[in-house]
Amino acid sequence: MAVPRSRILDLMKVQCRIFSTTFNPEGLRLGNKILRQRLKGPALASYYPRKVATIQDLQKLYPEFDEFIDEAEEDRLEGIKILKARGKGAPKKKRTAEESKKFKGKKR
Amino acid sequence: MSMFRAKKLDLGCFVNIKVIRDHTKRKVFAEHETERQALRYIIRNLSLPARTRAQAALQLTSMHCYTRPTQIRNRCIEGGKGRGVLRDFKMTRYNFRMNALAGSLPGVKKASW
């Protein structure tokens, strides 16, 4: 038993109304598949873990507590102290143009 | 590009320039995604005049490359590497192995049969 096309179109119309899709019986390319896609930006943007509170933040927030000790920072400062004591530390920052020019040029 | 980069670093994982770059691209893409989708809709809609569609196509291609999703690549959060990254753990195979053997990945167990 063949169903008439008008009946099928009616059914499609109702279907589109219920599921809120576009009624497009001729199968025209209206680009609706783009509109149907979900946005994936938020999922992609949250790939890398964000920075949470660091020890420095804690120290800044509660200066009255000195239980928070940043071990990595302490290690770094200690290393610098040792280097300085051996005279191998980084040179002092030059403040003026003449000072910075002093040692420039070819070394002989 | 540096103009898109955040002034203050907000990453809590391993950081090198490639990771920062990829992170920036992700944020820029998320920001421009709706605009890109709108242009893509205009281009795919054959009922619109050809002129409009051509203009939309031009506009889409002239957008900055950082707004493209294809620029994004999953990188390792432990070492920043871009190859051999397991999607489920966001880690390269070596870092995954080290973490799994150390027991820091819940539910991951060494199998042998």
PDB file of C-alpha atoms in Angstrom, chain A residues 42-86:
ATOM      1  CA  PRO A  42      35.144  26.100  26.022  1.00  0.00           C
ATOM      2  CA  ALA A  43      36.179  22.437  26.058  1.00  0.00           C
ATOM      3  CA  LEU A  44      39.317  23.165  24.029  1.00  0.00           C
ATOM      4  CA  ALA A  45      40.238  26.244  26.056  1.00  0.00           C
ATOM      5  CA  SER A  46      40.149  24.313  29.326  1.00  0.00           C
ATOM      6  CA  TYR A  47      42.755  21.744  28.214  1.00  0.00           C
ATOM      7  CA  TYR A  48      45.678  23.003  30.281  1.00  0.00           C
ATOM      8  CA  PRO A  49      45.325  23.132  34.065  1.00  0.00           C
ATOM      9  CA  ARG A  50      45.078  26.678  35.387  1.00  0.00           C
ATOM     10  CA  LYS A  51      47.287  28.131  38.035  1.00  0.00           C
ATOM     11  CA  VAL A  52      45.985  27.638  41.537  1.00  0.00           C
ATOM     12  CA  ALA A  53      47.184  29.512  44.624  1.00  0.00           C
ATOM     13  CA  THR A  54      50.976  29.391  45.055  1.00  0.00           C
ATOM     14  CA  ILE A  55      53.048  29.666  48.209  1.00  0.00           C
ATOM     15  CA  GLN A  56      53.950  33.235  47.267  1.00  0.00           C
ATOM     16  CA  ASP A  57      50.237  34.104  47.145  1.00  0.00           C
ATOM     17  CA  LEU A  58      49.763  32.621  50.604  1.00  0.00           C
ATOM     18  CA  GLN A  59      52.716  34.568  51.955  1.00  0.00           C
ATOM     19  CA  LYS A  60      51.365  37.765  50.453  1.00  0.00           C
ATOM     20  CA  LEU A  61      47.874  37.144  51.828  1.00  0.00           C
ATOM     21  CA  TYR A  62      48.970  36.230  55.353  1.00  0.00           C
ATOM     22  CA  PRO A  63      52.242  38.008  56.124  1.00  0.00           C
ATOM     23  CA  GLU A  64      51.719  37.408  59.854  1.00  0.00           C
ATOM     24  CA  PHE A  65      52.151  33.623  59.427  1.00  0.00           C
ATOM     25  CA  ASP A  66      55.671  32.568  58.590  1.00  0.00           C
ATOM     26  CA  GLU A  67      55.027  28.821  58.483  1.00  0.00           C
ATOM     27  CA  PHE A  68      54.735  28.849  54.695  1.00  0.00           C
ATOM     28  CA  ILE A  69      58.229  28.282  53.404  1.00  0.00           C
ATOM     29  CA  ASP A  70      58.821  28.183  49.674  1.00  0.00           C
ATOM     30  CA  GLU A  71      61.495  25.517  49.500  1.00  0.00           C
ATOM     31  CA  ALA A  72      62.394  26.048  45.859  1.00  0.00           C
ATOM     32  CA  GLU A  73      62.842  29.777  46.458  1.00  0.00           C
ATOM     33  CA  GLU A  74      64.950  29.109  49.568  1.00  0.00           C
ATOM     34  CA  ASP A  75      67.145  26.724  47.565  1.00  0.00           C
ATOM     35  CA  ARG A  76      67.594  29.329  44.853  1.00  0.00           C
ATOM     36  CA  LEU A  77      68.562  32.064  47.317  1.00  0.00           C
ATOM     37  CA  GLU A  78      70.978  29.750  49.065  1.00  0.00           C
ATOM     38  CA  GLY A  79      72.643  28.849  45.776  1.00  0.00           C
ATOM     39  CA  ILE A  80      73.022  32.529  44.925  1.00  0.00           C
ATOM     40  CA  LYS A  81      74.529  33.192  48.351  1.00  0.00           C
ATOM     41  CA  ILE A  82      77.118  30.455  47.820  1.00  0.00           C
ATOM     42  CA  LEU A  83      77.988  31.782  44.357  1.00  0.00           C
ATOM     43  CA  LYS A  84      78.332  35.319  45.674  1.00  0.00           C
ATOM     44  CA  ALA A  85      80.614  34.131  48.469  1.00  0.00           C
ATOM     45  CA  ARG A  86      82.862  32.480  45.879  1.00  0.00           C
TER      46      ARG A  86
END
